[in-house]
């Protein structure tokens, strides 16, 4: 949550900062602000509540601010309501600026993350005469930097290091010091931050898309590290203040990959990218007809040593785990537990020391998932991450890293990352099955052929999307929607339900169909929309019976099943068919109409599809 940007170079900073922030709005969008300075002039601070366009209007697209060094922030409120006062940047002085916006403060900064001991630090600073104008933890950390800077009369790096030792929590922190013109100082722990370099220009951002139109060359700053940025130059430091060498990394995806490319919304574009990114991800792990995780360092001996699998994730990534568990159990005959990272990290669960913990995360920065990974490692278990963002914290800390090749995902509601995570999970389950002798090479090859058909089958589903568009416009005023299914269909229902509620704000629930009769069925009344998912042959009849029970209570039934089950039309009012595919992989197809349904309902209701209220894509707080 929250996005930060910074720039120092030869150009005017503010338009570049605003452009960067526009690529980070998915990280938070309740307020935004900039601090820009020219040489030894005071920094000018401008903030606006609401979406970034308000800040653009206020600063004439940045051209109202003069200076070639600056920092910026888009906020997702944690401490303190969304307001101009609580918006970043924050300053070490008593307010964020005069009418002109110029601030007298010695330190001005922005922050993504959360300072857990901010209250204790705030009390200490108040005792030392500091006053606070906002409710934020960020103002506390900026004033703490100022406190150490002055108390010990040290340079910016030492002041930051002293601050880092004192604060608990996570931060990607960017600060400018009045006495150090044309320089930006940064510090990082557990919140993402990258630094880009081009001819005489230096960029900072929470994520690569923010700087991709300026440079493809980035440094990944490590945990508990700091850096001094000047025009075209970066020096990295560890906590002791010693310089650290870093490799410059070239980003392989283009700036266009993070643009809408003619689609009305990122979500629709990303739904349409699924065939390609599934193919790319598959190609990364299947070589000459064989599943190959050697580039991940996962050997047959490693796999043989695992007695069970714990899948840990949040949100849609957890739903991937819910679907994958059936495949792991069936193909690899391994006991699997799927845990929400926010629960896993705090429960006192006895873990088998020879278990494998699989964490799944698009961003690789989700605070709970990262903490769960660390918890597992501290207990001595091996960890494997299925992750999309290269160089993210989870990718850096896991023992084995399986990247998904979804490319940048901008829409808050995930689609293509989810689909690529599923593919990696299938391949992992199959590889484990082959190594453990529970899946023959022949059957495995047959399954691979089935997976290879997924991209083309998704294309055919996308070609028929108008039916869903029509259905969505008819049902866009629904109050409650229930998704029911069994096994993998239940797991897909969980994802369909999340897509529906997060972007269309319609209350929805997903139930294991057999559970309906234990309570939920009392909520079904005339016209309630029930979406029955029945792609699993063995479970088809059972789910149909549950759908009939709903119909008998007045439900309007939408069915989602595999081509050939045309009898479903005798019961359901509206049926969507997915192409036939082996049951294990049906989720990769059945999720697509549900993504489209959520999308079109949100569009019909006139909502902001890509940036739903109160949500952020990368959840870096607990
Ligand atoms: C947020 C996003 C979801 C995502 C979840 C976990 O809630 O909106 O789309 O599934 O975080 O994020 P991760 O980056 O760990 O996959």
Coordinates of C-alpha atoms and ligand atoms in Angstrom, one line a residue:
X1 CA 0.0 0.0 0.0
X2 CA 1.1 3.5 -0.7
X3 CA 3.4 4.2 -3.6
X4 CA 6.5 6.4 -3.5
X5 CA 8.6 8.0 -6.2
X6 CA 11.7 10.2 -6.4
X7 CA 13.7 11.9 -9.0
X8 CA 17.0 13.9 -9.2
X9 CA 18.5 14.8 -12.5
X10 CA 18.5 17.5 -15.2
X11 CA 14.8 17.7 -15.9
X12 CA 11.9 19.2 -14.0
X13 CA 11.1 16.7 -11.3
X14 CA 7.4 17.3 -10.7
X15 CA 6.0 16.0 -14.1
X16 CA 8.2 12.9 -13.8
X17 CA 7.0 12.3 -10.3
X18 CA 3.4 12.7 -11.2
X19 CA 3.8 10.3 -14.2
X20 CA 5.5 7.8 -11.8
X21 CA 2.7 8.1 -9.3
X22 CA 0.1 7.5 -12.0
X23 CA 1.6 4.1 -12.5
X24 CA 1.5 3.4 -8.7
X25 CA -2.1 4.5 -8.0
X26 CA -3.0 0.8 -7.7
X27 CA -1.0 0.9 -4.5
X28 CA -3.3 3.5 -2.9
X29 CA -5.3 6.4 -4.0
X30 CA -6.9 8.4 -1.2
X31 CA -4.5 11.3 -1.3
X32 CA -1.2 12.2 -2.9
X33 CA 1.6 14.8 -2.5
X34 CA 4.9 16.1 -3.9
X35 CA 7.9 17.9 -2.4
X36 CA 10.2 19.5 -5.1
X37 CA 13.2 21.7 -4.7
X38 CA 15.6 23.6 -6.9
X39 CA 19.2 23.6 -5.7
X40 CA 19.5 25.0 -2.2
X41 CA 16.0 26.6 -2.3
X42 CA 13.5 25.3 0.2
X43 CA 11.4 22.4 -0.8
X44 CA 7.9 23.2 -1.9
X45 CA 5.2 20.7 -0.7
X46 CA 1.9 20.3 -2.4
X47 CA -0.8 17.8 -1.4
X48 CA -4.3 16.9 -2.5
X49 CA -6.9 14.5 -1.2
X50 CA -8.6 12.0 -3.6
X51 CA -7.2 10.6 -6.7
X52 CA -4.0 11.8 -8.4
X53 CA -5.9 13.9 -10.9
X54 CA -6.6 16.4 -8.0
X55 CA -2.9 16.8 -7.4
X56 CA -2.3 17.2 -11.2
X57 CA -4.9 19.9 -11.4
X58 CA -3.5 21.7 -8.4
X59 CA 0.1 21.7 -9.8
X60 CA -0.8 22.2 -13.4
X61 CA 0.4 18.7 -14.2
X62 CA 3.5 19.5 -12.2
X63 CA 4.6 22.5 -14.2
X64 CA 3.6 24.8 -11.3
X65 CA 6.5 23.4 -9.3
X66 CA 10.0 24.2 -10.2
X67 CA 13.0 22.1 -9.3
X68 CA 14.9 19.0 -10.5
X69 CA 15.0 17.1 -7.2
X70 CA 11.8 15.8 -5.6
X71 CA 9.8 13.0 -4.0
X72 CA 6.2 12.0 -4.3
X73 CA 3.6 9.7 -2.6
X74 CA 0.2 8.2 -3.2
X75 CA -1.5 7.1 0.0
X76 CA -3.6 4.3 1.3
X77 CA -4.4 5.4 4.8
X78 CA -3.2 3.4 7.7
X79 CA -2.6 5.9 10.6
X80 CA -5.1 8.7 10.3
X81 CA -8.0 9.3 8.0
X82 CA -7.4 10.3 4.3
X83 CA -6.9 14.1 4.5
X84 CA -4.6 16.7 3.2
X85 CA -2.9 17.0 6.6
X86 CA -2.2 13.3 6.8
X87 CA -1.1 13.1 3.2
X88 CA 2.6 12.8 2.5
X89 CA 5.2 14.3 2.2
X90 CA 5.7 15.0 5.9
X91 CA 8.2 17.4 7.4
X92 CA 10.3 17.8 10.5
X93 CA 8.9 21.3 11.2
X94 CA 5.5 22.2 12.6
X95 CA 3.5 22.2 9.5
X96 CA 3.8 21.1 5.9
X97 CA 4.2 24.5 4.5
X98 CA 3.3 28.1 4.0
X99 CA 0.6 29.3 1.5
X100 CA 3.3 29.1 -1.2
X101 CA 4.1 25.5 -0.1
X102 CA 7.7 26.2 0.8
X103 CA 8.8 24.5 3.9
X104 CA 11.4 25.6 6.4
X105 CA 12.0 22.1 7.7
X106 CA 15.4 20.5 7.7
X107 CA 13.9 17.1 6.7
X108 CA 11.0 16.3 4.4
X109 CA 10.1 12.8 3.4
X110 CA 7.6 10.1 2.2
X111 CA 7.1 6.6 3.5
X112 CA 5.5 3.4 2.4
X113 CA 5.0 0.8 5.2
X114 CA 4.1 1.0 8.9
X115 CA 6.0 2.1 12.0
X116 CA 4.8 -0.2 14.7
X117 CA 6.3 1.6 17.7
X118 CA 5.3 5.1 16.4
X119 CA 3.4 6.0 19.6
X120 CA 6.4 5.3 21.9
X121 CA 8.6 7.3 19.5
X122 CA 6.1 10.1 19.2
X123 CA 6.0 10.4 23.1
X124 CA 9.8 10.6 23.2
X125 CA 9.9 13.3 20.5
X126 CA 7.2 15.3 22.3
X127 CA 9.3 15.1 25.4
X128 CA 12.1 16.6 23.3
X129 CA 9.9 19.5 22.2
X130 CA 8.6 18.3 18.8
X131 CA 5.0 19.1 17.9
X132 CA 2.9 17.0 15.6
X133 CA 0.4 18.2 13.0
X134 CA -0.8 14.9 11.6
X135 CA -2.0 11.5 12.9
X136 CA 0.5 9.6 10.8
X137 CA 3.4 7.3 11.8
X138 CA 5.3 8.8 8.9
X139 CA 5.5 12.3 10.5
X140 CA 7.0 10.5 13.6
X141 CA 9.7 8.8 11.6
X142 CA 10.6 12.0 9.7
X143 CA 10.9 13.9 13.0
X144 CA 13.0 11.0 14.4
X145 CA 15.5 11.4 11.5
X146 CA 15.6 15.1 12.2
X147 CA 16.2 14.4 16.0
X148 CA 19.2 12.2 15.4
X149 CA 20.5 14.4 12.6
X150 CA 20.6 17.3 15.0
X151 CA 21.4 15.5 18.3
X152 CA 24.5 13.8 17.0
X153 CA 25.3 16.4 14.3
X154 CA 25.9 13.6 11.8
X155 CA 25.3 13.3 8.1
X156 CA 22.1 12.0 6.5
X157 CA 23.2 8.4 6.3
X158 CA 24.2 8.2 9.9
X159 CA 20.9 9.9 10.9
X160 CA 19.0 7.4 8.9
X161 CA 20.9 4.5 10.3
X162 CA 20.2 5.6 13.9
X163 CA 16.5 5.9 13.0
X164 CA 16.4 2.5 11.5
X165 CA 17.9 0.9 14.6
X166 CA 15.1 2.6 16.7
X167 CA 12.0 2.0 14.6
X168 CA 10.1 -1.3 14.4
X169 CA 8.0 -2.1 11.3
X170 CA 8.4 -1.7 7.6
X171 CA 9.4 1.2 5.5
X172 CA 10.5 2.4 2.1
X173 CA 11.5 5.8 3.2
X174 CA 12.7 8.7 1.0
X175 CA 14.0 11.9 2.5
X176 CA 15.5 15.2 1.4
X177 CA 17.6 17.3 3.8
X178 CA 17.6 21.1 3.5
X179 CA 21.4 21.1 3.9
X180 CA 22.0 18.6 1.1
X181 CA 20.6 20.0 -2.2
X182 CA 20.2 17.8 -5.2
X183 CA 20.3 14.7 -3.1
X184 CA 17.7 12.2 -2.0
X185 CA 18.3 9.7 0.8
X186 CA 16.4 6.4 1.0
X187 CA 16.1 3.5 3.5
X188 CA 14.3 0.3 3.1
X189 CA 13.1 -2.6 5.3
X190 CA 10.3 -5.0 4.2
X191 CA 8.6 -2.5 1.8
X192 CA 9.5 -2.5 -1.9
X193 CA 11.8 0.0 -3.5
X194 CA 13.8 0.1 -6.7
X195 CA 16.3 2.7 -7.9
X196 CA 16.6 3.4 -11.6
X197 CA 19.5 5.0 -13.5
X198 CA 19.7 6.7 -16.8
X199 CA 22.1 9.3 -18.3
X200 CA 22.5 11.8 -15.5
X201 CA 19.2 11.0 -14.0
X202 CA 18.2 8.9 -10.9
X203 CA 14.8 7.6 -10.2
X204 CA 13.2 5.9 -7.1
X205 CA 9.9 4.0 -7.0
X206 CA 8.0 1.4 -5.2
X207 CA 7.7 -0.6 -8.4
X208 CA 9.2 -0.9 -11.8
X209 CA 6.3 0.4 -14.0
X210 CA 6.7 3.8 -12.4
X211 CA 10.0 4.4 -14.0
X212 CA 9.9 2.2 -17.0
X213 CA 9.3 4.9 -19.5
X214 CA 12.6 6.6 -18.4
X215 CA 14.9 3.7 -17.8
X216 CA 15.1 -0.1 -17.8
X217 CA 18.2 -0.2 -15.6
X218 CA 17.5 -0.7 -11.9
X219 CA 19.1 -1.5 -8.6
X220 CA 17.2 -3.5 -6.0
X221 CA 18.0 -2.0 -2.6
X222 CA 18.2 -4.7 0.1
X223 CA 16.5 -4.9 3.4
X224 CA 18.1 -2.7 6.1
X225 CA 20.0 -0.8 3.5
X226 CA 20.2 2.9 2.7
X227 CA 21.3 4.9 -0.4
X228 CA 22.3 8.3 -1.4
X229 CA 21.0 9.4 -4.7
X230 CA 22.3 12.3 -6.8
X231 CA 21.9 13.1 -10.5
X232 CA 22.9 9.9 -12.3
X233 CA 24.5 8.3 -9.3
X234 CA 23.7 6.1 -6.3
X235 CA 25.8 4.9 -3.4
X236 CA 24.4 2.1 -1.2
X237 CA 25.1 1.7 2.5
X238 CA 24.5 -1.0 5.1
X239 CA 23.4 -0.3 8.6
X240 CA 27.0 0.3 9.8
X241 CA 27.3 3.1 7.2
X242 CA 29.7 1.0 5.0
X243 CA 29.3 1.2 1.3
X244 CA 27.7 -1.8 -0.4
X245 CA 28.2 -2.8 -4.1
X246 CA 25.1 -3.7 -6.2
X247 CA 24.6 -5.0 -9.6
X248 CA 22.5 -3.1 -12.1
X249 CA 19.7 -5.2 -13.4
X250 CA 18.0 -4.8 -16.8
X251 CA 14.2 -5.0 -16.8
X252 CA 13.0 -7.3 -19.6
X253 CA 9.4 -6.1 -20.0
X254 CA 8.5 -2.9 -21.9
X255 CA 6.8 0.3 -20.7
X256 CA 3.9 -0.7 -23.0
X257 CA 3.4 -3.9 -21.0
X258 CA 2.3 -1.6 -18.1
X259 CA -0.1 0.5 -20.3
X260 CA -3.7 -0.2 -21.2
X261 CA -3.0 -1.0 -24.8
X262 CA -6.3 0.1 -26.2
X263 CA -8.5 -1.6 -23.6
X264 CA -10.8 0.4 -21.5
X265 CA -9.4 -1.0 -18.3
X266 CA -6.3 -2.8 -17.1
X267 CA -8.4 -5.6 -15.8
X268 CA -9.9 -6.3 -19.2
X269 CA -6.5 -6.1 -20.8
X270 CA -5.0 -8.5 -18.2
X271 CA -7.9 -11.0 -18.6
X272 CA -7.1 -11.0 -22.4
X273 CA -3.4 -11.5 -21.7
X274 CA -4.0 -14.8 -19.9
X275 CA -3.5 -17.1 -22.9
X276 CA -0.1 -15.6 -23.6
X277 CA 1.2 -15.4 -20.0
X278 CA 0.0 -18.9 -19.2
X279 CA 2.0 -20.1 -22.3
X280 CA 5.1 -18.1 -21.2
X281 CA 4.9 -19.5 -17.7
X282 CA 4.4 -23.1 -18.9
X283 CA 7.4 -22.7 -21.3
X284 CA 9.6 -21.6 -18.4
X285 CA 9.1 -24.9 -16.6
X286 CA 8.4 -27.5 -19.4
X287 CA 11.4 -28.3 -21.5
X288 CA 11.3 -30.9 -24.3
X289 CA 8.1 -32.3 -22.9
X290 CA 9.4 -32.7 -19.4
X291 CA 8.7 -30.6 -16.3
X292 CA 12.0 -29.1 -15.2
X293 CA 12.5 -27.1 -12.0
X294 CA 16.3 -27.3 -12.2
X295 CA 16.5 -23.5 -12.7
X296 CA 14.8 -23.1 -9.4
X297 CA 17.3 -25.5 -7.7
X298 CA 14.6 -28.0 -6.8
X299 CA 16.0 -31.5 -7.2
X300 CA 14.4 -34.9 -7.1
X301 CA 16.2 -35.5 -3.8
X302 CA 14.7 -32.4 -2.4
X303 CA 11.2 -33.4 -3.5
X304 CA 11.6 -36.9 -2.1
X305 CA 12.4 -35.5 1.3
X306 CA 9.1 -33.6 1.7
X307 CA 6.5 -35.4 3.7
X308 CA 3.7 -32.8 3.2
X309 CA 2.9 -29.4 1.8
X310 CA 1.7 -26.2 3.5
X311 CA 0.4 -23.7 1.1
X312 CA 0.3 -20.2 2.6
X313 CA -1.0 -17.0 0.9
X314 CA -3.6 -14.2 1.0
X315 CA -6.5 -13.2 -1.1
X316 CA -6.6 -14.6 -4.6
X317 CA -3.3 -16.3 -4.1
X318 CA -4.9 -18.2 -1.3
X319 CA -7.6 -19.3 -3.7
X320 CA -4.9 -20.7 -6.0
X321 CA -3.8 -22.7 -3.0
X322 CA -7.3 -23.9 -2.4
X323 CA -7.6 -25.1 -6.0
X324 CA -4.1 -26.6 -6.1
X325 CA -4.5 -28.7 -3.0
X326 CA -6.8 -31.0 -4.8
X327 CA -4.2 -31.5 -7.5
X328 CA -1.4 -32.0 -5.1
X329 CA -3.4 -34.6 -3.1
X330 CA -4.5 -36.5 -6.1
X331 CA -1.4 -36.5 -8.2
X332 CA 1.4 -36.4 -5.6
X333 CA -0.5 -38.2 -2.9
X334 CA 0.8 -35.6 -0.4
X335 CA -1.1 -34.3 2.6
X336 CA -1.7 -30.6 2.0
X337 CA -2.9 -27.8 4.2
X338 CA -3.8 -24.4 2.8
X339 CA -3.5 -21.6 5.2
X340 CA -4.2 -17.9 5.2
X341 CA -0.9 -16.2 5.8
X342 CA -2.4 -13.8 8.4
X343 CA -3.6 -16.9 10.4
X344 CA -0.6 -19.1 9.8
X345 CA 1.9 -16.6 11.1
X346 CA 0.3 -16.5 14.5
X347 CA -1.0 -19.9 15.1
X348 CA 0.9 -22.5 17.2
X349 CA 0.5 -25.2 14.6
X350 CA 2.8 -28.1 14.9
X351 CA 4.7 -28.2 11.5
X352 CA 6.4 -31.3 10.2
X353 CA 10.1 -30.3 9.9
X354 CA 10.3 -32.1 6.6
X355 CA 7.2 -30.3 5.2
X356 CA 7.5 -27.8 2.3
X357 CA 6.0 -24.4 2.8
X358 CA 4.7 -23.0 -0.6
X359 CA 4.0 -19.3 -0.4
X360 CA 2.1 -17.8 -3.3
X361 CA 2.2 -14.1 -4.0
X362 CA 1.8 -11.8 -7.1
X363 CA 3.6 -8.9 -5.5
X364 CA 6.1 -10.8 -3.4
X365 CA 5.6 -8.1 -0.8
X366 CA 2.3 -9.0 1.0
X367 CA 3.2 -8.4 4.7
X368 CA 1.4 -11.4 6.1
X369 CA 2.8 -13.8 3.4
X370 CA 6.3 -12.5 3.9
X371 CA 6.0 -12.9 7.7
X372 CA 4.6 -16.4 7.2
X373 CA 7.6 -17.3 5.0
X374 CA 10.0 -16.0 7.7
X375 CA 8.1 -17.9 10.4
X376 CA 8.4 -21.1 8.4
X377 CA 12.1 -20.5 7.8
X378 CA 12.7 -19.8 11.4
X379 CA 11.2 -23.2 12.2
X380 CA 13.6 -24.8 9.9
X381 CA 11.2 -25.7 7.0
X382 CA 12.1 -25.4 3.4
X383 CA 10.2 -22.7 1.6
X384 CA 9.2 -22.3 -2.1
X385 CA 7.7 -19.1 -3.4
X386 CA 5.4 -18.8 -6.5
X387 CA 5.9 -15.1 -7.1
X388 CA 5.4 -12.7 -10.0
X389 CA 7.5 -9.6 -9.1
X390 CA 11.2 -10.2 -9.8
X391 CA 13.5 -9.2 -6.9
X392 CA 10.6 -8.8 -4.5
X393 CA 11.1 -9.6 -0.8
X394 CA 9.5 -13.0 -0.9
X395 CA 11.5 -13.9 -4.0
X396 CA 14.7 -12.9 -2.3
X397 CA 14.0 -14.8 0.9
X398 CA 12.5 -18.1 -0.2
X399 CA 14.7 -21.2 -0.6
X400 CA 13.3 -21.9 -4.0
X401 CA 11.6 -19.3 -6.3
X402 CA 9.3 -20.2 -9.1
X403 CA 8.5 -17.0 -11.0
X404 CA 5.2 -16.6 -12.8
X405 CA 5.6 -14.8 -16.1
X406 CA 2.5 -12.7 -15.9
X407 CA 4.3 -9.4 -16.5
X408 CA 3.2 -6.3 -14.7
X409 CA -0.3 -6.6 -13.3
X410 CA -1.9 -3.2 -12.6
X411 CA -5.5 -3.8 -11.9
X412 CA -6.1 -4.3 -8.2
X413 CA -8.3 -7.3 -8.9
X414 CA -5.8 -10.0 -10.0
X415 CA -6.6 -12.1 -13.1
X416 CA -3.5 -13.1 -15.1
X417 CA -1.2 -13.5 -12.0
X418 CA -3.8 -15.8 -10.5
X419 CA -3.9 -17.9 -13.7
X420 CA -0.2 -18.2 -14.0
X421 CA 0.1 -19.2 -10.3
X422 CA -2.3 -22.0 -11.0
X423 CA -0.1 -23.3 -13.8
X424 CA 3.0 -23.3 -11.7
X425 CA 1.1 -25.1 -8.9
X426 CA -0.1 -27.8 -11.4
X427 CA 3.4 -28.4 -12.7
X428 CA 4.8 -28.6 -9.2
X429 CA 2.2 -31.1 -8.1
X430 CA 2.8 -33.2 -11.2
X431 CA 6.6 -33.0 -10.8
X432 CA 6.2 -34.1 -7.2
X433 CA 3.9 -36.9 -8.3
X434 CA 6.4 -38.2 -10.9
X435 CA 9.3 -38.0 -8.4
X436 CA 7.3 -39.7 -5.7
X437 CA 6.1 -42.4 -8.1
X438 CA 2.4 -41.6 -7.7
X439 CA 2.1 -40.3 -11.2
X440 CA 3.5 -42.2 -14.2
X441 CA 5.6 -40.4 -16.8
X442 CA 3.0 -41.4 -19.4
X443 CA 0.0 -40.0 -17.5
X444 CA 2.1 -36.9 -16.7
X445 CA 2.8 -36.4 -20.4
X446 CA -0.9 -36.7 -21.1
X447 CA -1.6 -34.0 -18.5
X448 CA 1.0 -31.7 -20.0
X449 CA -0.8 -32.0 -23.3
X450 CA -4.0 -31.0 -21.6
X451 CA -2.4 -28.0 -20.0
X452 CA -1.0 -27.0 -23.4
X453 CA -4.6 -26.6 -24.6
X454 CA -5.5 -24.0 -22.0
X455 CA -4.3 -20.9 -23.8
X456 CA -6.3 -21.7 -26.9
X457 CA -9.4 -22.7 -24.9
X458 CA -9.3 -19.4 -22.9
X459 CA -9.1 -17.6 -26.3
X460 CA -12.4 -19.3 -27.3
X461 CA -14.0 -18.3 -24.0
X462 CA -12.9 -14.7 -24.5
X463 CA -14.3 -14.7 -28.0
X464 CA -17.8 -15.4 -26.5
X465 CA -17.7 -12.7 -23.8
X466 CA -20.7 -10.8 -25.1
X467 CA -23.1 -13.3 -23.5
X468 CA -21.6 -12.5 -20.1
X469 CA -21.7 -8.8 -20.8
X470 CA -25.4 -9.2 -21.5
X471 CA -26.0 -11.3 -18.4
X472 CA -24.0 -8.8 -16.3
X473 CA -26.1 -5.8 -17.4
X474 CA -29.2 -7.8 -16.4
X475 CA -27.9 -8.7 -13.0
X476 CA -25.9 -5.6 -12.1
X477 CA -28.4 -4.6 -9.4
X478 CA -28.2 -7.9 -7.6
X479 CA -27.9 -7.6 -3.8
X480 CA -26.5 -10.9 -3.0
X481 CA -24.8 -13.6 -5.1
X482 CA -23.9 -17.1 -4.0
X483 CA -21.3 -19.2 -5.7
X484 CA -21.6 -22.9 -5.0
X485 CA -19.5 -25.9 -6.1
X486 CA -17.5 -28.8 -4.8
X487 CA -13.8 -29.6 -4.8
X488 CA -11.9 -27.5 -7.4
X489 CA -15.2 -25.9 -8.4
X490 CA -15.6 -24.6 -4.8
X491 CA -12.1 -23.1 -4.9
X492 CA -13.0 -21.4 -8.2
X493 CA -16.2 -20.2 -6.7
X494 CA -14.2 -18.5 -3.9
X495 CA -12.2 -16.6 -6.6
X496 CA -15.4 -15.8 -8.6
X497 CA -17.0 -14.4 -5.5
X498 CA -14.0 -12.3 -4.6
X499 CA -13.9 -10.8 -8.1
X500 CA -17.6 -10.0 -7.8
X501 CA -17.5 -8.3 -4.4
X502 CA -14.2 -6.5 -4.7
X503 CA -14.9 -4.6 -7.9
X504 CA -18.7 -4.5 -8.0
X505 CA -19.4 -4.0 -4.3
X506 CA -22.2 -6.6 -4.4
X507 CA -22.3 -8.9 -1.4
X508 CA -21.3 -12.4 -2.5
X509 CA -20.3 -15.6 -0.8
X510 CA -18.8 -18.9 -2.0
X511 CA -19.9 -22.1 -0.4
X512 CA -18.9 -25.7 -0.7
X513 CA -22.2 -26.8 -2.2
X514 CA -22.8 -29.5 0.4
X515 CA -22.6 -26.9 3.1
X516 CA -25.5 -24.8 1.8
X517 CA -28.1 -26.8 3.8
X518 CA -26.3 -26.0 7.0
X519 CA -27.3 -22.4 7.1
X520 CA -26.8 -20.5 3.9
X521 CA -29.9 -21.8 2.1
X522 CA -32.0 -19.8 4.5
X523 CA -30.7 -16.7 2.6
X524 CA -32.0 -17.9 -0.7
X525 CA -35.3 -16.1 -1.7
X526 CA -37.1 -15.2 -4.9
X527 CA -34.6 -13.9 -7.5
X528 CA -31.4 -14.5 -5.5
X529 CA -28.6 -15.1 -8.0
X530 CA -26.9 -18.5 -7.4
X531 CA -24.0 -19.4 -9.6
X532 CA -23.5 -23.2 -9.6
X533 CA -20.1 -24.4 -10.8
X534 CA -20.0 -28.0 -11.9
X535 CA -17.0 -29.0 -14.0
X536 CA -15.9 -32.0 -12.0
X537 CA -17.4 -35.2 -13.5
X538 CA -17.6 -37.1 -10.2
X539 CA -19.2 -34.2 -8.4
X540 CA -21.5 -33.0 -11.2
X541 CA -24.7 -34.7 -10.0
X542 CA -24.1 -33.7 -6.4
X543 CA -23.7 -30.0 -7.2
X544 CA -26.7 -30.2 -9.6
X545 CA -28.8 -31.4 -6.7
X546 CA -27.7 -28.5 -4.6
X547 CA -28.6 -26.1 -7.4
X548 CA -32.0 -27.7 -7.7
X549 CA -32.5 -27.1 -4.0
X550 CA -31.7 -23.4 -4.5
X551 CA -34.1 -23.2 -7.4
X552 CA -36.8 -24.7 -5.4
X553 CA -36.4 -21.7 -3.0
X554 CA -36.7 -19.2 -5.8
X555 CA -33.1 -18.7 -6.8
X556 CA -32.2 -17.5 -10.3
X557 CA -29.6 -20.0 -11.4
X558 CA -26.6 -19.4 -13.5
X559 CA -24.7 -22.6 -14.3
X560 CA -21.0 -23.0 -15.2
X561 CA -20.1 -26.4 -16.6
X562 CA -18.1 -28.3 -19.2
X563 CA -19.3 -28.5 -22.7
X564 CA -21.5 -31.6 -23.2
X565 CA -23.5 -31.1 -20.0
X566 CA -26.3 -29.6 -21.9
X567 CA -28.9 -31.0 -19.5
X568 CA -27.9 -28.3 -17.1
X569 CA -30.1 -26.0 -19.2
X570 CA -33.2 -27.9 -17.9
X571 CA -32.4 -26.6 -14.4
X572 CA -30.4 -23.4 -14.8
X573 CA -31.8 -20.2 -16.2
X574 CA -28.5 -19.3 -17.9
X575 CA -25.5 -21.6 -18.6
X576 CA -21.9 -20.9 -19.6
X577 CA -19.9 -23.8 -21.0
X578 CA -16.2 -24.2 -20.8
X579 CA -14.4 -26.4 -23.3
X580 CA -13.7 -29.9 -22.2
X581 CA -10.5 -30.5 -20.3
X582 CA -9.1 -32.9 -17.8
X583 CA -10.9 -32.2 -14.5
X584 CA -7.7 -31.3 -12.6
X585 CA -7.2 -28.2 -14.8
X586 CA -10.8 -27.1 -15.4
X587 CA -10.3 -24.3 -12.9
X588 CA -8.0 -22.5 -15.4
X589 CA -11.0 -22.3 -17.7
X590 CA -13.9 -21.8 -15.4
X591 CA -12.4 -18.9 -13.6
X592 CA -12.3 -16.8 -16.9
X593 CA -16.1 -16.3 -17.2
X594 CA -16.3 -15.4 -13.5
X595 CA -13.5 -12.8 -14.0
X596 CA -15.5 -11.4 -16.9
X597 CA -18.7 -11.4 -15.0
X598 CA -17.2 -9.4 -12.1
X599 CA -15.7 -7.1 -14.6
X600 CA -18.8 -6.4 -16.6
X601 CA -21.0 -6.0 -13.5
X602 CA -18.6 -3.4 -12.2
X603 CA -18.6 -1.6 -15.6
X604 CA -22.4 -1.7 -15.7
X605 CA -22.6 -0.2 -12.3
X606 CA -20.2 2.6 -13.5
X607 CA -17.5 1.8 -10.9
X608 CA -13.8 2.3 -11.0
X609 CA -12.9 -1.2 -12.1
X610 CA -9.1 -1.0 -11.7
X611 CA -9.1 0.9 -8.4
X612 CA -11.9 -0.4 -6.2
X613 CA -12.6 1.6 -3.1
X614 CA -10.6 0.8 0.1
X615 CA -8.4 -1.7 -1.6
X616 CA -4.8 -1.7 -2.6
X617 CA -3.0 -4.2 -4.8
X618 CA 0.1 -4.7 -2.7
X619 CA -0.8 -5.0 1.0
X620 CA 2.4 -4.2 2.8
X621 CA 0.7 -3.8 6.2
X622 CA -0.8 -6.4 8.5
Ligands
LIG1 C1 -4.5 -7.9 -2.5 C2 -4.9 -8.0 -4.0 C3 -5.2 -9.4 -4.4 C4 -4.1 -10.3 -4.0 C5 -3.8 -10.2 -2.5 C6 -2.5 -11.0 -2.2 O1 -5.7 -8.1 -1.8 O2 -5.9 -7.1 -4.3 O3 -5.5 -9.4 -5.8 O4 -4.6 -11.6 -4.2 O5 -3.6 -8.8 -2.2 O6 -1.5 -10.3 -2.9 P1 -0.2 -11.0 -3.4 O7 0.6 -9.9 -4.0 O8 0.5 -11.6 -2.2 O9 -0.6 -12.0 -4.4

